[in-house]
Structure formats: structure tokens, C-alpha cells
mmCIF file of C-alpha atoms and ligand atoms in Angstrom:
data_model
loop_
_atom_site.group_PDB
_atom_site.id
_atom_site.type_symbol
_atom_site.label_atom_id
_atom_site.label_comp_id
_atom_site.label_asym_id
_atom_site.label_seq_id
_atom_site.Cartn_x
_atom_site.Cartn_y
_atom_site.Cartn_z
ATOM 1 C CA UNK A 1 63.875 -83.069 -52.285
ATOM 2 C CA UNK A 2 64.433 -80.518 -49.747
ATOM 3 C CA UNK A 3 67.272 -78.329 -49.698
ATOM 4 C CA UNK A 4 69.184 -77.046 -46.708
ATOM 5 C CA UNK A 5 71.882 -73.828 -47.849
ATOM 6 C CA UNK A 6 75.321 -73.637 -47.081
ATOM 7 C CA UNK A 7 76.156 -70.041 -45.038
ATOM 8 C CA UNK A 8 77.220 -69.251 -48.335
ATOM 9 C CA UNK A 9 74.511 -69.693 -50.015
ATOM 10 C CA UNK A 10 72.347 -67.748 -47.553
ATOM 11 C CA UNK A 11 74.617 -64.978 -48.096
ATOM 12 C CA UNK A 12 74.164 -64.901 -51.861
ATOM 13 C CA UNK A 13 70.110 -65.736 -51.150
ATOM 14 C CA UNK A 14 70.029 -62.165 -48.601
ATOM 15 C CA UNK A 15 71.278 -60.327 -51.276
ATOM 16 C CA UNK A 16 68.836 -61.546 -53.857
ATOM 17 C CA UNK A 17 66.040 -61.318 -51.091
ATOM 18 C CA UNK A 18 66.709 -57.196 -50.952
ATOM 19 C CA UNK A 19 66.545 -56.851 -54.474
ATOM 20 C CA UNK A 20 63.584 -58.489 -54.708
ATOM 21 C CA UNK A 21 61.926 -56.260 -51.143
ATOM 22 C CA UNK A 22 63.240 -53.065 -52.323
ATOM 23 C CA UNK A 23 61.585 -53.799 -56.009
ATOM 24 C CA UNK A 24 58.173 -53.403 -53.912
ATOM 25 C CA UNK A 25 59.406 -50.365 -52.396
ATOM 26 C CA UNK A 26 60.247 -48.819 -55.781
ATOM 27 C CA UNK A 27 56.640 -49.949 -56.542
ATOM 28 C CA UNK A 28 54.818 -48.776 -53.820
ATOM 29 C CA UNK A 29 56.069 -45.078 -54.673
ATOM 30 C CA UNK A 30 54.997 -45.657 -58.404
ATOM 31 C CA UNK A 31 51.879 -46.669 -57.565
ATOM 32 C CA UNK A 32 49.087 -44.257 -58.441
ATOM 33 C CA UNK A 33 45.802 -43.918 -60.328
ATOM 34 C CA UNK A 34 46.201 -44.034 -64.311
ATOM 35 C CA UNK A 35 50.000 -45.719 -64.290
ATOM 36 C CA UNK A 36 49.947 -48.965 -66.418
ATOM 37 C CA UNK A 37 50.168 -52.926 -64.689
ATOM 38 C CA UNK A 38 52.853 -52.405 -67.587
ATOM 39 C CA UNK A 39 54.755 -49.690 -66.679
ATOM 40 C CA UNK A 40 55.027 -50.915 -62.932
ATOM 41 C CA UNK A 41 56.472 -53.814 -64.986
ATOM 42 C CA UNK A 42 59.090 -51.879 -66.504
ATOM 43 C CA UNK A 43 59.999 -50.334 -63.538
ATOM 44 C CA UNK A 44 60.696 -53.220 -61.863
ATOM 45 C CA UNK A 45 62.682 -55.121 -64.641
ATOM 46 C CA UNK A 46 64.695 -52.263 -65.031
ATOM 47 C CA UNK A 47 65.218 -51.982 -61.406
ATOM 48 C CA UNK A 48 66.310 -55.990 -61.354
ATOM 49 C CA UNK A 49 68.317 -55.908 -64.226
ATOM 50 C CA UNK A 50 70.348 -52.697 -62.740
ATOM 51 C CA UNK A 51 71.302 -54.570 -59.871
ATOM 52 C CA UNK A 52 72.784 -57.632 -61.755
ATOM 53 C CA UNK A 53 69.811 -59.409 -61.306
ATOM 54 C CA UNK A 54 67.202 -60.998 -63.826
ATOM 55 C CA UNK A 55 63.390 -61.299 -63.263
ATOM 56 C CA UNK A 56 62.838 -64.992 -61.770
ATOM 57 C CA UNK A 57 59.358 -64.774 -63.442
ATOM 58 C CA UNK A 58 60.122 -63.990 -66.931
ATOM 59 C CA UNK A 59 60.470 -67.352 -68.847
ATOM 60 C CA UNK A 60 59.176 -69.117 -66.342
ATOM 61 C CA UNK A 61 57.121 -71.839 -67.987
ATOM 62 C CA UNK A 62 56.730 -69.349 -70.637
ATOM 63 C CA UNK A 63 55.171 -66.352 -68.457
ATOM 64 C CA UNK A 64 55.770 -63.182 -70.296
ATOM 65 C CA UNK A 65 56.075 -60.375 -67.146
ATOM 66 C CA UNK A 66 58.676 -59.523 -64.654
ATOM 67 C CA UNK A 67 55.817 -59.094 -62.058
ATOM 68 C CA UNK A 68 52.863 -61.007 -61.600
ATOM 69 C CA UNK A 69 49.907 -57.256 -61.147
ATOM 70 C CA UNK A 70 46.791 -58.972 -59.548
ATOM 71 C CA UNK A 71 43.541 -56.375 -58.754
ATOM 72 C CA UNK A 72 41.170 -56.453 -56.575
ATOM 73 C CA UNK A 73 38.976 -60.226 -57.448
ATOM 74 C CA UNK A 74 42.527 -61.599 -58.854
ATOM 75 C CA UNK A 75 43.886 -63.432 -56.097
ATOM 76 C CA UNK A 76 47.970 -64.042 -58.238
ATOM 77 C CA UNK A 77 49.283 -64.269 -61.274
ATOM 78 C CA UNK A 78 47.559 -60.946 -63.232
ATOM 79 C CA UNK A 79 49.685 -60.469 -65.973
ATOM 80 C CA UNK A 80 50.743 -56.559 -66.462
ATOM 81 C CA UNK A 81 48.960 -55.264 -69.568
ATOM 82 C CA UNK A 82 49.796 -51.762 -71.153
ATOM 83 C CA UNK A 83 46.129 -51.289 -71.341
ATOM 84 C CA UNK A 84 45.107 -51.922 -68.118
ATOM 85 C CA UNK A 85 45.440 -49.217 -65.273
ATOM 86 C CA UNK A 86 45.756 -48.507 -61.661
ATOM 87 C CA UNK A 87 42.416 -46.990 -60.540
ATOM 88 C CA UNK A 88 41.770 -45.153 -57.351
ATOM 89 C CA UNK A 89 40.431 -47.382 -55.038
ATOM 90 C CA UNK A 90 41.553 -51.009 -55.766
ATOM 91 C CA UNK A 91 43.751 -53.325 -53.740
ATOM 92 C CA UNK A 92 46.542 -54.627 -56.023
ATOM 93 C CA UNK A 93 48.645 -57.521 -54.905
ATOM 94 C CA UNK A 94 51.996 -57.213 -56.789
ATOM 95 C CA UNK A 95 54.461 -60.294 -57.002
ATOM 96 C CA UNK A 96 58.091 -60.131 -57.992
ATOM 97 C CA UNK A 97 61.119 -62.545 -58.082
ATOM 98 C CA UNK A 98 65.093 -61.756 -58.399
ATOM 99 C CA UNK A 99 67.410 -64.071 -59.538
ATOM 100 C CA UNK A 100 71.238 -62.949 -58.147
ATOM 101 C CA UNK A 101 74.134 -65.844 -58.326
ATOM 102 C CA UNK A 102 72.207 -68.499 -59.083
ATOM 103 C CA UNK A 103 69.409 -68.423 -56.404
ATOM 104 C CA UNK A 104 65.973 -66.800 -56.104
ATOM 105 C CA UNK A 105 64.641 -64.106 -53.864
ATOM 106 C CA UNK A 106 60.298 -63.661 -54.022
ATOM 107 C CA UNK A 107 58.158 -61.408 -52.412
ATOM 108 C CA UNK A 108 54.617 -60.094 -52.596
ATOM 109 C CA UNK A 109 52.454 -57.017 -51.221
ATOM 110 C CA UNK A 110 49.154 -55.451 -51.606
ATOM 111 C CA UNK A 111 48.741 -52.034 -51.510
ATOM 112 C CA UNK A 112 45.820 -49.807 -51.745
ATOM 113 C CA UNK A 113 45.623 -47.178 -54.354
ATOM 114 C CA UNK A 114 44.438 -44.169 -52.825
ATOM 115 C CA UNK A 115 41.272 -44.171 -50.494
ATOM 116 C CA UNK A 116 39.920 -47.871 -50.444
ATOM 117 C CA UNK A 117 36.938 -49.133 -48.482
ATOM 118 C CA UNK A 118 37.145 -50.533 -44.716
ATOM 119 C CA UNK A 119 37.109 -53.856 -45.555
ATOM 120 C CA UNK A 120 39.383 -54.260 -48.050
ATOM 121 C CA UNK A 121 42.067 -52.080 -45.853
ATOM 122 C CA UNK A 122 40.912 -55.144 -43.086
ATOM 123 C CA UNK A 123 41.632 -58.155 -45.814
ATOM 124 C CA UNK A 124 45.227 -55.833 -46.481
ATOM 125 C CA UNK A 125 46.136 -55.522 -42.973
ATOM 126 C CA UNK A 126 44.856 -58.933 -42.023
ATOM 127 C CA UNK A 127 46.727 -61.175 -44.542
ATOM 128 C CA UNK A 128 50.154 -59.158 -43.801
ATOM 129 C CA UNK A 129 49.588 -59.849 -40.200
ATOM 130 C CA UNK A 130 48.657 -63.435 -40.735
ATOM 131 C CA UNK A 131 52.035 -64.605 -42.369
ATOM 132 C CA UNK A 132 54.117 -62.865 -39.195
ATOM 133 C CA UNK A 133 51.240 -65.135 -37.267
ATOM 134 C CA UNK A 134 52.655 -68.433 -39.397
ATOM 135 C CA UNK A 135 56.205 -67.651 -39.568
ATOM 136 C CA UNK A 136 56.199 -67.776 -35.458
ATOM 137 C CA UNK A 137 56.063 -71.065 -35.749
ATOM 138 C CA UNK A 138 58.927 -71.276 -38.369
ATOM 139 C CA UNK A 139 61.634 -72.420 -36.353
ATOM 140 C CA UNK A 140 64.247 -75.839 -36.404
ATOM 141 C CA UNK A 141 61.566 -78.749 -34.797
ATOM 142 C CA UNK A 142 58.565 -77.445 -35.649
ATOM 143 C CA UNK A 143 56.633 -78.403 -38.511
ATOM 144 C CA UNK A 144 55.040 -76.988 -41.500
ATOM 145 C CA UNK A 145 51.505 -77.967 -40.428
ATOM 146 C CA UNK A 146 52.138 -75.288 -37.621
ATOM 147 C CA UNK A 147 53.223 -72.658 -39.831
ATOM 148 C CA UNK A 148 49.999 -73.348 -42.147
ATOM 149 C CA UNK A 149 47.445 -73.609 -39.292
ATOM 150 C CA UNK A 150 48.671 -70.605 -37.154
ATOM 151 C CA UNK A 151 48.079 -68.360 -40.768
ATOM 152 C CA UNK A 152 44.319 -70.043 -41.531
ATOM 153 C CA UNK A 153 43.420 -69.651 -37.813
ATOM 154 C CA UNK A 154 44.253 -66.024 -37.698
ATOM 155 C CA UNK A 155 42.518 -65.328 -41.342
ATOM 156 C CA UNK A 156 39.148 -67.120 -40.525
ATOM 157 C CA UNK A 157 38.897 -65.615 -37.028
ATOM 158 C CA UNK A 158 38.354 -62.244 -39.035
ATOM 159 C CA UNK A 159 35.563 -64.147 -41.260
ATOM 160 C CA UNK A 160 38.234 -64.463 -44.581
ATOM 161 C CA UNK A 161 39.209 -67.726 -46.244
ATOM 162 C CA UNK A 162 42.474 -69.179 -47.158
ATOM 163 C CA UNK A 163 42.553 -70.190 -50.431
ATOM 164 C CA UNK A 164 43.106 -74.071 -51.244
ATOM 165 C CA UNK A 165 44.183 -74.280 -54.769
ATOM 166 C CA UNK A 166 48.016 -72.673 -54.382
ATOM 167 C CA UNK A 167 50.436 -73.001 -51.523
ATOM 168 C CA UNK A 168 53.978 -71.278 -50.747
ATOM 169 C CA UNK A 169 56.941 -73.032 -51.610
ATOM 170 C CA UNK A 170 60.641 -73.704 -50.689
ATOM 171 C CA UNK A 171 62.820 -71.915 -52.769
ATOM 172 C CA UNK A 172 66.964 -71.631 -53.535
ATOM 173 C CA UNK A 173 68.817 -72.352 -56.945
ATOM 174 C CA UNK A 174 65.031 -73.091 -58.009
ATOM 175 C CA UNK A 175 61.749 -70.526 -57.479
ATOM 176 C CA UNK A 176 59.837 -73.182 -56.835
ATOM 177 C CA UNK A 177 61.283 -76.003 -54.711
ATOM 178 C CA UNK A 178 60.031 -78.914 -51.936
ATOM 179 C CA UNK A 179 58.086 -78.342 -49.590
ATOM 180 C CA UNK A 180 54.936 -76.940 -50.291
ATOM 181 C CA UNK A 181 53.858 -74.364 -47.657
ATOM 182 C CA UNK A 182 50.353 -74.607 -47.363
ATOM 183 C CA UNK A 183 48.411 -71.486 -45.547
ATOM 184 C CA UNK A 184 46.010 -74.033 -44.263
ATOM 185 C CA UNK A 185 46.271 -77.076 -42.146
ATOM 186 C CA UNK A 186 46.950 -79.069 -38.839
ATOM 187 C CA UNK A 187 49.683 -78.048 -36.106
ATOM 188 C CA UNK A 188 51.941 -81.097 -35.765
ATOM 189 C CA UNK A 189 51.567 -82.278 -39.826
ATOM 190 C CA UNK A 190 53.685 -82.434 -42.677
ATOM 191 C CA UNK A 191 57.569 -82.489 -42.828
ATOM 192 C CA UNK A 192 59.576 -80.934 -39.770
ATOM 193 C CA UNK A 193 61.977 -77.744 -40.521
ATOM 194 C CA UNK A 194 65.151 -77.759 -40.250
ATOM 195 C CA UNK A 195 68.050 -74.556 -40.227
ATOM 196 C CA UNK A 196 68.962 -73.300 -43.328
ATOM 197 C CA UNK A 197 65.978 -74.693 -45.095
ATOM 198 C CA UNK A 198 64.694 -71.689 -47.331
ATOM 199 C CA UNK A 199 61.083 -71.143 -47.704
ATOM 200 C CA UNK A 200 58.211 -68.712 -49.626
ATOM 201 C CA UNK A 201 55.853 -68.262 -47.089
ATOM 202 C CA UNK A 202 53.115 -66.353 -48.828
ATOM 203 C CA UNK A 203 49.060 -65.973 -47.656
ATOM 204 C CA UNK A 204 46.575 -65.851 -50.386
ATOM 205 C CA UNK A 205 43.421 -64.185 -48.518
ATOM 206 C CA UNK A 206 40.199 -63.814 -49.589
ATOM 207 C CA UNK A 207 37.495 -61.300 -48.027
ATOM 208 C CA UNK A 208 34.471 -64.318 -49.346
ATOM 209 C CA UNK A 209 34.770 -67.693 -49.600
ATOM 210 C CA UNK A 210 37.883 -69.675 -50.698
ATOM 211 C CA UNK A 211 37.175 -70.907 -54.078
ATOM 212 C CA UNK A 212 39.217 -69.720 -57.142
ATOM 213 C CA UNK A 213 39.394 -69.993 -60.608
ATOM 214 C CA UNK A 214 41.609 -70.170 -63.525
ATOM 215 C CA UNK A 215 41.268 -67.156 -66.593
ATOM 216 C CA UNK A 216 41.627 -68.312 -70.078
ATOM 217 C CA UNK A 217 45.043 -66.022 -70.190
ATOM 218 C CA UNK A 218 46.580 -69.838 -68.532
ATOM 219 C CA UNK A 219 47.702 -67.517 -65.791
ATOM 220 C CA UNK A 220 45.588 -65.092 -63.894
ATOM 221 C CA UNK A 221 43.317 -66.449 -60.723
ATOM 222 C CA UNK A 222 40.155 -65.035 -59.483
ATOM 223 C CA UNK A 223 38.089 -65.674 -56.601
ATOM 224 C CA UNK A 224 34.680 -67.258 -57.679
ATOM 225 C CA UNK A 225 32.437 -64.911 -55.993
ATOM 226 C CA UNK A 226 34.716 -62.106 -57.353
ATOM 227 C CA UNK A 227 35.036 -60.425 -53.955
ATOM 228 C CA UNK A 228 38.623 -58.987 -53.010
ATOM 229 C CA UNK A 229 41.669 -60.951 -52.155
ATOM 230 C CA UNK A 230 44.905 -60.027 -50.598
ATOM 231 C CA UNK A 231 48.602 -61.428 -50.907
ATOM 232 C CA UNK A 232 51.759 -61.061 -48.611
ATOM 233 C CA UNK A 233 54.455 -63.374 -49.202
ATOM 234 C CA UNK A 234 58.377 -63.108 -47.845
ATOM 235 C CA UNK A 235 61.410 -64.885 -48.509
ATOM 236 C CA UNK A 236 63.000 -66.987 -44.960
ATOM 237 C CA UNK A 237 65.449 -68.797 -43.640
ATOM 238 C CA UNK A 238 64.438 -71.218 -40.943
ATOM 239 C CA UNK A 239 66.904 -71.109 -37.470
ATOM 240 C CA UNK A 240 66.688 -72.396 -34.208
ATOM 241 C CA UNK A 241 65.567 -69.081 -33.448
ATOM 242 C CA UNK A 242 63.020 -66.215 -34.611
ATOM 243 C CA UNK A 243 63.213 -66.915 -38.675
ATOM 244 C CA UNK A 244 65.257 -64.571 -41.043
ATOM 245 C CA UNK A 245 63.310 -62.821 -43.447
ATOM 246 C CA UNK A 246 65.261 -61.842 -46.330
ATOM 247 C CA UNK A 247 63.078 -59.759 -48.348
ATOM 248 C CA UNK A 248 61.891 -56.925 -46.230
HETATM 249 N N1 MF3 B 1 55.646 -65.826 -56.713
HETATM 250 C C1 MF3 B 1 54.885 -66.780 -57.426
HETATM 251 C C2 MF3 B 1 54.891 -68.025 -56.617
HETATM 252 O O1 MF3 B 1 55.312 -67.986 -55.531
HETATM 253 C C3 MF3 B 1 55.461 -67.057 -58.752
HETATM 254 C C4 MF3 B 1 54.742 -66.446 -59.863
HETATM 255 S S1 MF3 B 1 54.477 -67.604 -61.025
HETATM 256 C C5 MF3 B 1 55.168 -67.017 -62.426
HETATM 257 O O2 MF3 B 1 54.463 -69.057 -56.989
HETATM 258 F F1 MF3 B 1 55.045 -67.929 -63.285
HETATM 259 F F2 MF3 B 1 54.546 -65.926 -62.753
HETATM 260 F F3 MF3 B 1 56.404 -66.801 -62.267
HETATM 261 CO CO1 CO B 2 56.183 -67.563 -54.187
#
């Protein structure tokens, strides 16, 4: 079932939304060679929890981490490790979720840790770029199938690939809620937006080809040819105008 908030709602969800944007802010200054996935993670929590918040991820079908630290091959869902460090060099897609009042703010980025190749800077800039292509489309009338197409168009002009196997999602009093927001598909399909419909619009980009696969952790995913991937992901609000994003 889809969900359409109340203005009052929205106002609780914009406040959750900057937690959860100026968590990746915090990050982004933390973010150096030899600092632990780990100790990002504690910054974050700590950041969350300060603000009368709680970590959406933590708990959530018994995931252990506040954020979800994903490195170069890992396309989401790395979990932070306190043995496993940033290195000079890597792309590393960081995912985070606030829960404030009762509904969910989540947001990803992926940064580069100190001088990083050509290419991967392209698959960065490129996947960022490619969700402000999709969310053009975001608007009352349209449909998802725009959104989705717009965001795989832009990536495979560029030569990257969308990958198949995990989708954005709508998202309120739940993370996870209908519809599914696909980064791939056909302008004019799937379910037609309406205002005040809140959605996770967030492109999963890889520099190869789109296949993935699952770790044996039950959580991390990989591209198959182990080349880089990239993640950008915001919070909206859909409107008969430009769409809100809520966690810049
Ligand atoms: N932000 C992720 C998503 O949109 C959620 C991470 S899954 C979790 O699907 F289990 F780690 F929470
Ligand atoms: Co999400």
C-alpha cells in the first residue's frame, strides 16, 4: 500500500531527512585514510542518537550497524568492521537512516578518499548526477517508470550499468515501504505519483556490467566482475512541482 503524508507528517519527515543529510556531512569530514568502517559508525550513531534520533538500520532484520560502509567492488550494505580501514584511494558509498517521531529519513553518498583514479571520480560524479536526472521526472502525474528510465538512460550513455537486483523504495513510518523505485525501466510504466507520496530514490551504479552478488556476511553486495560501484540516494517528497528533497 502506498502512503500519501499529512503536512504534518512531512514536517516531522524534513526534520528526520536533515539528520540523516547532515550525518553524511559529519562523515565526509571524518573520512580519511586509516579511520575504521567502525569508527565512522560510531560517529554517526552518536551523532543520531544526540539529536533524538535512533539509527533506522540498527535492528533492522537483525543488521548490526548504524551505517551500511560499502568500498570500492561493494555496491550496499558493507557492514562497518573495526578491522577494516579507509585507504587512500577507494570510493566508499556510505548509507545511513534516522528515525525522528516515528518516521524515517535515508540517504547515501560516495566519496573518494584522497586522490582516486579518473574513472572512478566519473562513476562518483555520474551516479550523483543521474538521480537529479530521475527525480526531474518526480512530479504529481508522472510515473515511476519515468523516474527509473531517465536515471538508466543517463548512466549507460556514460558506458555504466544500473544494477537489477535492488531498487529504491517509498518510505514514512516504515524504511522500506510501496513502491519500489527501480533505477531502470520504461517512461510511462508502473504506478503514477501522487503529492505527498514519500520516496528513496537511490542509484546503484556500476563502472562494469550490472550483475551483483550476495557475501556470505547475509548482507554485503558486490559487483561480479569486482569493478567499482557508486551510490547516491535522497529522501523526497513528490509535488506538483520540482520535488522536495529532504535530506540534503
Ligand atoms: N538504505 C538502505 C535501503 O535503502 C537500507 C539499508 S538495509 C539495512 O534499502 F538493513 F542495512 F538497514
Ligand atoms: Co534506501
Amino acid at each position: 500500500m502506498i502512503t500519501v503524508k499529512s503536512n504534518e507528517e512531512l514536517s516531522i519527515m524534513r526534520k528526520a531527512g536533515k539528520i540523516t543529510g547532515d550525518v553524511l556531512k559529519l562523515l565526509e569530514e571524518n573520512i580519511k585514510p586509516g579511520i575504521s568502517t567502525k569508527d565512522l559508525d560510531r560517529i554517526a550513531e552518536k551523532y543520531i542518537r544526540s539529536h533524538n534520533a535512533f539509527p533506522s538500520f540498527k535492528g533492522y532484520r537483525g543488521y548490526p550497524a548504524t551505517l551500511c560502509v560499502s568500498i570500492d567492488d561493494e555496491v550496499v550494505h558493507g557492514i562497518p568492521n573495526d578491522k577494516r580501514y579507509i585507504e587512500e584511494g577507494s570510493i566508499v558509498s556510505i548509507d545511513v537512516g534516522a528515525f525522528f517521531n516515528g518516521f524515517h529519513g535515508d540517504a547515501a553518498r560516495t566519496f573518494a578518499v584522497g586522490k582516486i583514479s579518473a574513472e572512478k571520480a566519473k562513476l562518483i560524479e555520474v551516479t550523483k548526477q543521474s538521480f537529479f536526472e530521475g527525480i526531474k521526472y518526480a512530479k504529481t502525474g508522472n510515473r515511476i517508470g519515468d523516474i527509473a528510465s531517465a536515471i538508466q538512460q543517463y548512466c549507460e550513455s556514460f558506458g555504466f550499468s544500473v544494477v537489477r537486483a535492488l531498487t529504491g523504495h517509498g518510505i514514512g513510518k516504515a524504511m522500506h515501504e510501496d513502491p519500489e523505485v527501480p533505477n531502470f525501466g520504461k517512461p510511462g510504466h508502473g504506478i503514477r505519483l501522487s503529492a505527498n507520496m514519500t520516496l528513496a530514490v537511490e542509484p546503484m551504479i556500476n563502472m562494469g556490467k550490472f550483475d551483483v552478488e550476495f557475501l556470505s556476511d547475509g548482507w554485503t553486495v558486490r559487483t561480479k566482475d569486482r569493478l567499482p560501484s557508486a551510490h547516491y540516494e535522497n529522501t523526497i517528497v513528490i509535488t506538483d512541482g520540482e520535488a522536495e528533497i529532504l535530506t540534503l
